[in-house]
CSV table of C-alpha atoms in Angstrom, one decimal:
chain,number,residue,atom,x,y,z
A,1,MET,CA,-12.7,-6.6,-8.9
A,2,VAL,CA,-13.2,-2.8,-9.0
A,3,VAL,CA,-10.6,-0.2,-9.9
A,4,PHE,CA,-10.9,3.0,-7.9
A,5,ALA,CA,-8.1,5.1,-9.3
A,6,PHE,CA,-5.0,5.2,-11.5
A,7,TYR,CA,-2.0,7.5,-11.4
A,8,VAL,CA,1.2,7.9,-13.4
A,9,PHE,CA,4.2,9.7,-12.0
A,10,ASP,CA,7.2,10.7,-14.1
A,11,ARG,CA,10.8,10.6,-12.9
A,12,HIS,CA,10.6,14.1,-11.5
A,13,ALA,CA,7.9,13.2,-9.0
A,14,GLU,CA,5.3,15.0,-11.1
A,15,CYS,CA,1.9,13.4,-11.5
A,16,ILE,CA,1.4,13.3,-15.2
A,17,TYR,CA,-1.8,11.4,-15.3
A,18,LYS,CA,-4.5,10.7,-12.9
A,19,LYS,CA,-8.0,9.2,-13.1
A,20,ARG,CA,-10.5,8.3,-10.5
A,21,TRP,CA,-13.6,6.2,-11.1
A,22,GLN,CA,-16.8,6.6,-9.0
A,23,ASP,CA,-15.1,9.4,-7.2
A,24,ALA,CA,-16.4,11.8,-4.6
A,25,LEU,CA,-13.6,13.6,-3.0
A,26,PRO,CA,-15.3,16.2,-0.8
A,27,GLY,CA,-14.7,19.7,-2.0
A,28,ALA,CA,-13.7,18.6,-5.4
A,29,PRO,CA,-16.7,18.6,-7.7
A,30,ALA,CA,-16.9,15.8,-10.2
A,31,THR,CA,-16.3,17.9,-13.2
A,32,SER,CA,-14.0,17.1,-16.0
A,33,LEU,CA,-11.9,19.6,-17.9
A,34,ARG,CA,-12.8,18.1,-21.2
A,35,PRO,CA,-15.7,16.1,-22.5
A,36,PRO,CA,-15.5,12.7,-20.9
A,37,SER,CA,-14.7,9.7,-23.0
A,38,GLN,CA,-17.5,7.4,-23.9
A,39,SER,CA,-18.0,5.2,-21.0
A,40,THR,CA,-19.1,1.6,-21.8
A,41,VAL,CA,-20.2,0.5,-18.4
A,42,ALA,CA,-23.4,1.7,-17.0
A,43,ASN,CA,-22.5,1.9,-13.3
A,44,ALA,CA,-19.5,4.2,-13.9
A,45,PRO,CA,-20.6,7.8,-13.7
A,46,ALA,CA,-18.8,10.5,-15.7
A,47,PRO,CA,-15.1,10.2,-15.1
A,48,ALA,CA,-13.9,12.9,-12.8
A,49,ARG,CA,-10.6,14.3,-13.8
A,50,GLN,CA,-9.6,17.4,-12.0
A,51,SER,CA,-7.0,19.8,-12.8
A,52,LEU,CA,-3.7,18.4,-11.7
A,53,LYS,CA,-3.0,21.2,-9.3
A,54,SER,CA,-6.3,21.4,-7.7
A,55,ASP,CA,-6.0,18.8,-5.0
A,56,ASP,CA,-3.4,17.0,-3.2
A,57,ASP,CA,-4.3,13.3,-3.1
A,58,ALA,CA,-1.8,12.6,-6.0
A,59,LYS,CA,0.9,14.2,-3.9
A,60,LEU,CA,0.0,12.1,-0.9
A,61,ILE,CA,-0.1,9.0,-3.0
A,62,PHE,CA,3.3,9.8,-4.5
A,63,GLY,CA,4.8,10.5,-1.1
A,64,THR,CA,3.4,7.1,0.2
A,65,VAL,CA,4.7,5.0,-2.7
A,66,TYR,CA,8.1,6.9,-2.7
A,67,SER,CA,8.6,6.3,1.0
A,68,LEU,CA,7.5,2.7,0.8
A,69,ARG,CA,9.7,2.0,-2.2
A,70,ASN,CA,12.7,3.4,-0.4
A,71,MET,CA,11.9,1.5,2.7
A,72,VAL,CA,11.6,-1.7,0.7
A,73,ARG,CA,14.9,-1.1,-1.1
A,74,LYS,CA,16.6,-0.5,2.2
A,75,LEU,CA,15.3,-3.7,3.8
A,76,GLY,CA,15.4,-6.0,0.8
A,77,GLY,CA,18.3,-4.6,-1.1
A,78,GLU,CA,18.5,-2.9,-4.5
A,79,ASP,CA,16.9,-5.8,-6.3
A,80,ASP,CA,13.8,-5.8,-4.2
A,81,SER,CA,10.8,-4.0,-5.5
A,82,PHE,CA,7.7,-2.7,-3.7
A,83,LEU,CA,4.6,-4.5,-5.2
A,84,SER,CA,1.5,-3.6,-3.2
A,85,TYR,CA,0.0,-2.8,0.1
A,86,ARG,CA,-3.5,-3.3,1.5
A,87,THR,CA,-5.6,-1.6,4.1
A,88,SER,CA,-9.0,-2.6,5.3
A,89,GLN,CA,-10.6,-0.5,2.5
A,90,TYR,CA,-8.4,-0.6,-0.6
A,91,LYS,CA,-5.3,-2.1,-2.1
A,92,LEU,CA,-2.6,-0.1,-3.8
A,93,HIS,CA,-0.6,-1.7,-6.6
A,94,TYR,CA,2.7,-0.2,-7.8
A,95,TYR,CA,4.8,-0.7,-10.8
A,96,GLU,CA,8.0,1.2,-11.7
A,97,THR,CA,9.5,1.1,-15.2
A,98,PRO,CA,13.3,1.0,-15.7
A,99,THR,CA,13.0,4.7,-16.6
A,100,ASN,CA,11.5,5.5,-13.2
A,101,ILE,CA,7.9,6.1,-14.5
A,102,LYS,CA,5.7,5.0,-11.7
A,103,PHE,CA,2.3,3.5,-12.2
A,104,VAL,CA,-0.1,3.3,-9.3
A,105,MET,CA,-3.5,1.7,-9.2
A,106,LEU,CA,-6.0,1.6,-6.4
A,107,THR,CA,-8.4,-1.4,-6.4
A,108,ASP,CA,-10.7,-3.1,-3.9
A,109,VAL,CA,-9.1,-5.4,-1.4
A,110,LYS,CA,-10.0,-8.7,-3.1
A,111,ALA,CA,-7.9,-7.9,-6.1
A,112,ASN,CA,-5.0,-10.2,-6.9
A,113,SER,CA,-1.6,-8.9,-7.9
A,114,MET,CA,-1.9,-6.3,-10.6
A,115,ARG,CA,1.7,-6.1,-11.5
A,116,HIS,CA,1.1,-7.8,-14.8
A,117,ALA,CA,-1.9,-5.5,-15.6
A,118,LEU,CA,0.2,-2.4,-14.8
A,119,GLN,CA,2.9,-3.7,-17.0
A,120,GLN,CA,0.4,-4.2,-19.8
A,121,ILE,CA,-0.8,-0.7,-19.4
A,122,TYR,CA,2.7,0.6,-19.7
A,123,VAL,CA,3.7,-1.6,-22.7
A,124,ASN,CA,0.4,-1.5,-24.7
A,125,ILE,CA,-1.1,1.8,-23.8
A,126,TYR,CA,1.5,4.2,-22.4
A,127,VAL,CA,4.3,3.4,-24.8
A,128,GLU,CA,2.0,3.1,-27.8
A,129,TYR,CA,0.1,6.3,-27.3
A,130,VAL,CA,2.3,8.6,-25.2
A,131,VAL,CA,5.9,7.6,-25.8
A,132,LYS,CA,5.5,7.0,-29.5
A,133,ASN,CA,3.5,10.2,-30.0
A,134,ALA,CA,5.7,12.7,-31.6
A,135,LEU,CA,3.6,15.6,-30.4
A,136,SER,CA,3.7,14.5,-26.8
A,137,PRO,CA,6.3,16.2,-24.7
A,138,ALA,CA,9.1,14.1,-23.3
A,139,GLU,CA,9.0,15.9,-20.0
A,140,HIS,CA,6.0,17.3,-18.3
A,141,PRO,CA,7.0,20.4,-16.4
A,142,GLY,CA,4.4,22.2,-14.4
A,143,GLY,CA,2.0,19.3,-14.4
A,144,ILE,CA,0.6,19.6,-17.9
A,145,GLY,CA,0.4,15.8,-17.9
A,146,VAL,CA,-0.6,13.3,-20.4
A,147,ASP,CA,-3.3,15.1,-22.3
A,148,ASN,CA,-4.0,12.4,-24.9
A,149,GLU,CA,-7.4,11.2,-26.1
A,150,LEU,CA,-6.2,7.9,-27.3
A,151,PHE,CA,-4.4,7.1,-24.1
A,152,GLU,CA,-7.4,8.0,-22.0
A,153,ALA,CA,-9.8,6.0,-24.2
A,154,SER,CA,-7.6,2.9,-24.3
A,155,LEU,CA,-7.0,3.1,-20.5
A,156,ASP,CA,-10.7,3.4,-20.0
A,157,VAL,CA,-11.5,0.4,-22.2
A,158,PHE,CA,-8.7,-1.7,-20.5
A,159,VAL,CA,-9.9,-0.9,-17.0
A,160,GLU,CA,-13.6,-1.3,-17.7
A,161,ARG,CA,-13.6,-4.3,-20.0
A,162,VAL,CA,-10.5,-6.2,-18.8
A,163,LEU,CA,-10.1,-5.5,-15.2
A,164,ASN,CA,-13.6,-4.6,-13.9
A,165,THR,CA,-15.2,-7.5,-15.6
A,166,GLN,CA,-13.0,-10.3,-14.3
A,167,PRO,CA,-15.0,-13.1,-12.7
A,168,PRO,CA,-15.5,-12.3,-9.1
A,169,ASP,CA,-13.6,-14.0,-6.4
A,170,PRO,CA,-15.3,-17.2,-5.4
A,171,ARG,CA,-14.8,-16.3,-1.7
A,172,ALA,CA,-16.6,-13.0,-2.2
B,1,MET,CA,11.2,-20.2,10.4
B,2,PRO,CA,10.8,-17.6,7.7
B,3,VAL,CA,10.2,-14.7,10.1
B,4,PHE,CA,12.7,-12.0,9.5
B,5,ALA,CA,12.0,-9.3,12.0
B,6,LEU,CA,9.6,-7.8,14.5
B,7,LEU,CA,9.3,-4.1,15.1
B,8,VAL,CA,7.0,-2.4,17.7
B,9,ILE,CA,6.2,1.3,17.1
B,10,SER,CA,4.6,3.4,19.8
B,11,LYS,CA,1.6,5.5,19.2
B,12,ALA,CA,3.9,8.6,18.9
B,13,GLY,CA,5.8,7.0,16.1
B,14,SER,CA,9.0,6.0,17.9
B,15,LEU,CA,10.6,2.6,17.7
B,16,ILE,CA,10.2,0.9,21.1
B,17,TYR,CA,11.3,-2.6,20.2
B,18,HIS,CA,13.2,-4.1,17.3
B,19,ARG,CA,14.4,-7.6,16.9
B,20,THR,CA,15.8,-9.4,13.9
B,21,LEU,CA,15.6,-13.2,13.9
B,22,PRO,CA,18.2,-15.6,12.6
B,23,THR,CA,17.1,-16.9,9.2
B,24,SER,CA,19.6,-19.6,8.4
B,25,THR,CA,16.8,-22.0,7.6
B,26,SER,CA,14.7,-19.7,5.5
B,27,ALA,CA,17.6,-18.7,3.3
B,28,SER,CA,18.1,-22.3,2.2
B,29,THR,CA,14.5,-23.5,2.1
B,30,SER,CA,12.2,-20.7,1.1
B,31,SER,CA,14.2,-18.8,-1.4
B,32,SER,CA,15.3,-20.1,-4.7
B,33,GLY,CA,18.9,-19.9,-3.7
B,34,SER,CA,19.6,-17.1,-6.0
B,35,GLN,CA,19.9,-14.5,-3.2
B,36,PRO,CA,23.2,-13.1,-2.3
B,37,ALA,CA,24.6,-13.3,1.2
B,38,THR,CA,21.9,-12.8,3.7
B,39,GLY,CA,22.1,-10.3,6.4
B,40,THR,CA,20.5,-9.9,9.8
B,41,LEU,CA,17.0,-9.7,8.3
B,42,GLY,CA,17.6,-12.5,6.0
B,43,LEU,CA,17.4,-10.0,3.2
B,44,PRO,CA,20.3,-8.8,1.0
B,45,GLY,CA,20.0,-5.1,1.9
B,46,THR,CA,20.0,-5.4,5.7
B,47,THR,CA,23.6,-6.3,6.3
B,48,SER,CA,24.4,-2.7,6.6
B,49,LEU,CA,21.4,-1.5,8.6
B,50,THR,CA,22.2,0.1,11.9
B,51,THR,CA,19.8,0.7,14.8
B,52,ASN,CA,19.6,4.3,13.6
B,53,ASP,CA,18.3,3.1,10.2
B,54,TYR,CA,15.6,1.1,12.0
B,55,LEU,CA,14.6,4.2,14.0
B,56,VAL,CA,14.3,6.2,10.7
B,57,LEU,CA,12.3,3.3,9.1
B,58,ALA,CA,9.9,3.3,12.0
B,59,GLY,CA,9.3,7.0,11.9
B,60,THR,CA,8.8,6.9,8.2
B,61,PHE,CA,6.4,4.1,8.4
B,62,HIS,CA,4.4,5.8,11.1
B,63,GLY,CA,3.9,8.8,8.8
B,64,VAL,CA,3.1,6.6,5.8
B,65,HIS,CA,0.6,4.6,7.8
B,66,ALA,CA,-1.3,7.8,8.6
B,67,ILE,CA,-1.3,8.9,5.0
B,68,THR,CA,-2.5,5.6,3.7
B,69,LYS,CA,-5.5,5.9,6.0
B,70,ASN,CA,-6.1,9.4,4.6
B,71,VAL,CA,-6.1,8.6,0.9
B,72,THR,CA,-8.8,6.0,1.2
B,73,PRO,CA,-11.0,6.4,-1.9
B,74,LYS,CA,-14.4,8.0,-1.2
B,75,PHE,CA,-17.5,7.7,-3.2
B,76,LEU,CA,-20.6,9.9,-3.3
B,77,ALA,CA,-23.1,8.4,-1.1
B,78,ASN,CA,-26.0,8.9,-3.5
B,79,SER,CA,-24.1,7.3,-6.4
B,80,ALA,CA,-24.1,4.0,-4.7
B,81,SER,CA,-25.8,2.2,-7.5
B,82,SER,CA,-22.9,-0.3,-8.0
B,83,SER,CA,-24.0,-3.8,-7.4
B,84,ASP,CA,-20.7,-4.7,-5.8
B,85,HIS,CA,-21.2,-2.5,-2.8
B,86,PRO,CA,-24.9,-2.2,-1.8
B,87,PRO,CA,-25.5,1.2,-0.3
B,88,ALA,CA,-25.4,0.9,3.5
B,89,PRO,CA,-26.1,4.0,5.4
B,90,THR,CA,-23.5,4.2,8.1
B,91,THR,CA,-22.0,6.7,10.5
B,92,ASN,CA,-18.7,5.6,9.2
B,93,GLY,CA,-19.0,7.3,5.8
B,94,VAL,CA,-20.7,10.5,6.7
B,95,THR,CA,-18.7,13.4,8.0
B,96,GLY,CA,-20.7,16.6,7.3
B,97,LYS,CA,-23.9,17.9,5.9
B,98,ALA,CA,-22.5,19.2,2.6
B,99,SER,CA,-20.3,16.3,1.6
B,100,SER,CA,-21.8,12.9,2.4
B,101,PHE,CA,-19.7,10.1,1.0
B,102,ARG,CA,-19.0,6.5,1.7
B,103,TYR,CA,-16.0,4.3,1.7
B,104,PRO,CA,-15.5,1.2,-0.5
B,105,ILE,CA,-16.5,-1.1,2.4
B,106,PRO,CA,-18.8,1.0,4.5
B,107,ASP,CA,-19.0,-1.5,7.4
B,108,ALA,CA,-15.3,-1.9,8.0
B,109,PRO,CA,-13.3,0.7,9.9
B,110,VAL,CA,-10.8,2.7,7.9
B,111,THR,CA,-7.3,1.6,8.7
B,112,GLY,CA,-3.8,2.3,7.4
B,113,ILE,CA,-1.5,-0.3,5.9
B,114,GLU,CA,-2.4,-3.8,7.0
B,115,SER,CA,0.0,-5.7,4.9
B,116,LEU,CA,2.7,-4.8,2.3
B,117,GLU,CA,4.3,-7.1,-0.3
B,118,SER,CA,7.6,-6.7,-2.0
B,119,SER,CA,9.5,-9.2,-4.1
B,120,PHE,CA,11.5,-10.6,-1.1
B,121,PHE,CA,9.3,-10.1,1.9
B,122,LYS,CA,5.9,-9.5,3.3
B,123,LEU,CA,5.1,-7.0,6.0
B,124,THR,CA,2.1,-7.6,8.2
B,125,VAL,CA,1.0,-4.7,10.4
B,126,PHE,CA,-1.2,-4.8,13.4
B,127,GLN,CA,-2.3,-1.7,15.2
B,128,SER,CA,-3.7,-2.1,18.6
B,129,LEU,CA,-6.6,0.0,19.8
B,130,THR,CA,-4.2,2.2,21.7
B,131,GLY,CA,-2.2,3.0,18.6
B,132,THR,CA,0.8,0.7,19.1
B,133,LYS,CA,1.9,-0.8,15.8
B,134,PHE,CA,3.4,-4.2,15.4
B,135,LEU,CA,5.4,-4.8,12.2
B,136,LEU,CA,6.2,-8.4,11.3
B,137,PHE,CA,8.5,-9.1,8.4
B,138,THR,CA,8.1,-12.5,7.0
B,139,ASP,CA,8.8,-14.6,3.9
B,140,PRO,CA,6.2,-13.8,1.2
B,141,SER,CA,4.9,-17.4,1.2
B,142,MET,CA,4.3,-17.5,5.0
B,143,PRO,CA,0.7,-18.4,5.8
B,144,ASN,CA,-1.4,-17.0,8.6
B,145,THR,CA,0.7,-14.0,9.5
B,146,ASP,CA,-2.4,-12.4,11.0
B,147,GLY,CA,-2.7,-15.2,13.6
B,148,LEU,CA,1.0,-14.9,14.3
B,149,ILE,CA,0.9,-11.2,14.9
B,150,ARG,CA,-2.2,-11.6,17.2
B,151,GLY,CA,-0.2,-14.1,19.2
B,152,ILE,CA,2.6,-11.6,19.5
B,153,TYR,CA,0.2,-8.9,20.6
B,154,ASP,CA,-1.2,-11.3,23.3
B,155,ARG,CA,2.4,-11.8,24.6
B,156,PHE,CA,2.9,-8.0,24.5
B,157,ALA,CA,-0.2,-7.5,26.6
B,158,ASP,CA,0.8,-10.1,29.1
B,159,HIS,CA,4.5,-9.5,29.5
B,160,VAL,CA,4.9,-5.8,28.6
B,161,CYS,CA,1.7,-3.9,29.4
B,162,LYS,CA,1.1,-5.8,32.6
B,163,ASN,CA,4.6,-5.3,33.8
B,164,PRO,CA,4.7,-2.6,36.4
B,165,PHE,CA,8.3,-1.7,35.6
B,166,TRP,CA,7.5,-0.7,32.0
B,167,HIS,CA,6.2,2.7,31.3
B,168,ILE,CA,4.0,3.3,28.4
B,169,ASP,CA,5.8,4.2,25.1
B,170,ASN,CA,9.2,3.5,26.6
B,171,PRO,CA,11.6,1.1,24.9
B,172,ILE,CA,11.0,-2.5,25.8
B,173,ARG,CA,13.9,-4.2,27.6
B,174,LEU,CA,12.2,-6.9,29.5
B,175,ASP,CA,13.5,-10.5,29.9
B,176,GLY,CA,10.1,-12.0,30.3
B,177,TRP,CA,8.9,-10.6,27.0
B,178,GLU,CA,12.0,-11.9,25.2
B,179,ARG,CA,11.4,-15.3,26.7
B,180,ALA,CA,7.7,-15.4,25.8
B,181,LEU,CA,8.5,-14.2,22.3
B,182,ASN,CA,11.2,-16.8,21.8
B,183,GLN,CA,8.9,-19.5,23.0
B,184,PHE,CA,6.1,-18.3,20.8
B,185,LEU,CA,8.1,-17.9,17.6
B,186,PHE,CA,10.4,-20.9,17.8
B,187,ARG,CA,8.4,-23.6,19.6
B,188,ARG,CA,5.0,-23.3,18.0
């Protein structure tokens, strides 16, 4: 299984964290604002984290999951929750916390349900390093975002060691 | 029969056919019995849905479908050293001289949503070559929804497209199509 991208949106529809692995968005050079975290996996090039305002794919992703979430709620009732969708090229997983923080992950199509993994990221990484961080702002106006070394490093480790190294699907 | 509903969306994004199926059996067999009163779609929220709501849903989905196609991850073509996806030069992944990139699965065409899962239902989408979209809402545990939706498309081609009294992208109100659909969905 391969993780392509990861996004966090706060309750004001602001993208507060975004990370893409092995990325090549045309027109957006793969430069990072800060020195990239130490990558443990050889096949992952330098992580490409652009400035949050520079491109629009996060907005598109948010619009998509927001629309689909509302559609699912309308059809399935208030208790229903949007879990994932799949195209021929990728699969998008969605997890929303009770406080309306939205976690979105793009993986390859063979991935199983990532609901549990996203919940783990929320509980073990986001809450630990962002929510419990006294210096971290409660709200993120203007797209400052989660600018936190520990969060980024832990997320990187989680994705590279736990998710990307799961045994491949036998059907693959 | 845990099929909740079938929607057909024209290539312009308007709803041209919508049908909800009675789900008396699915409510008792497929769910754990914890669901509240089931509506027309067999789902708790759909009791209050009007035709207008379905029109809005179809329009929304049409837009979302296009966006999901657009946000497909792209990789630099020359960084294709990953063992999972051997670099395969293809016309699919290259758009210009400056930015050559490839998609995660270079051989497959790029599509929008093909299936969507929620806690209570699964949505299978089939887009025909001419852009008509078929949306099939089923129980999450329903197997082989792709085969089912292909069968529906076959009936659509035979009983709607080949009908001289139906004009393309107009709402479908044809008895033959209804009959064929009934036969296909209920007597398989």
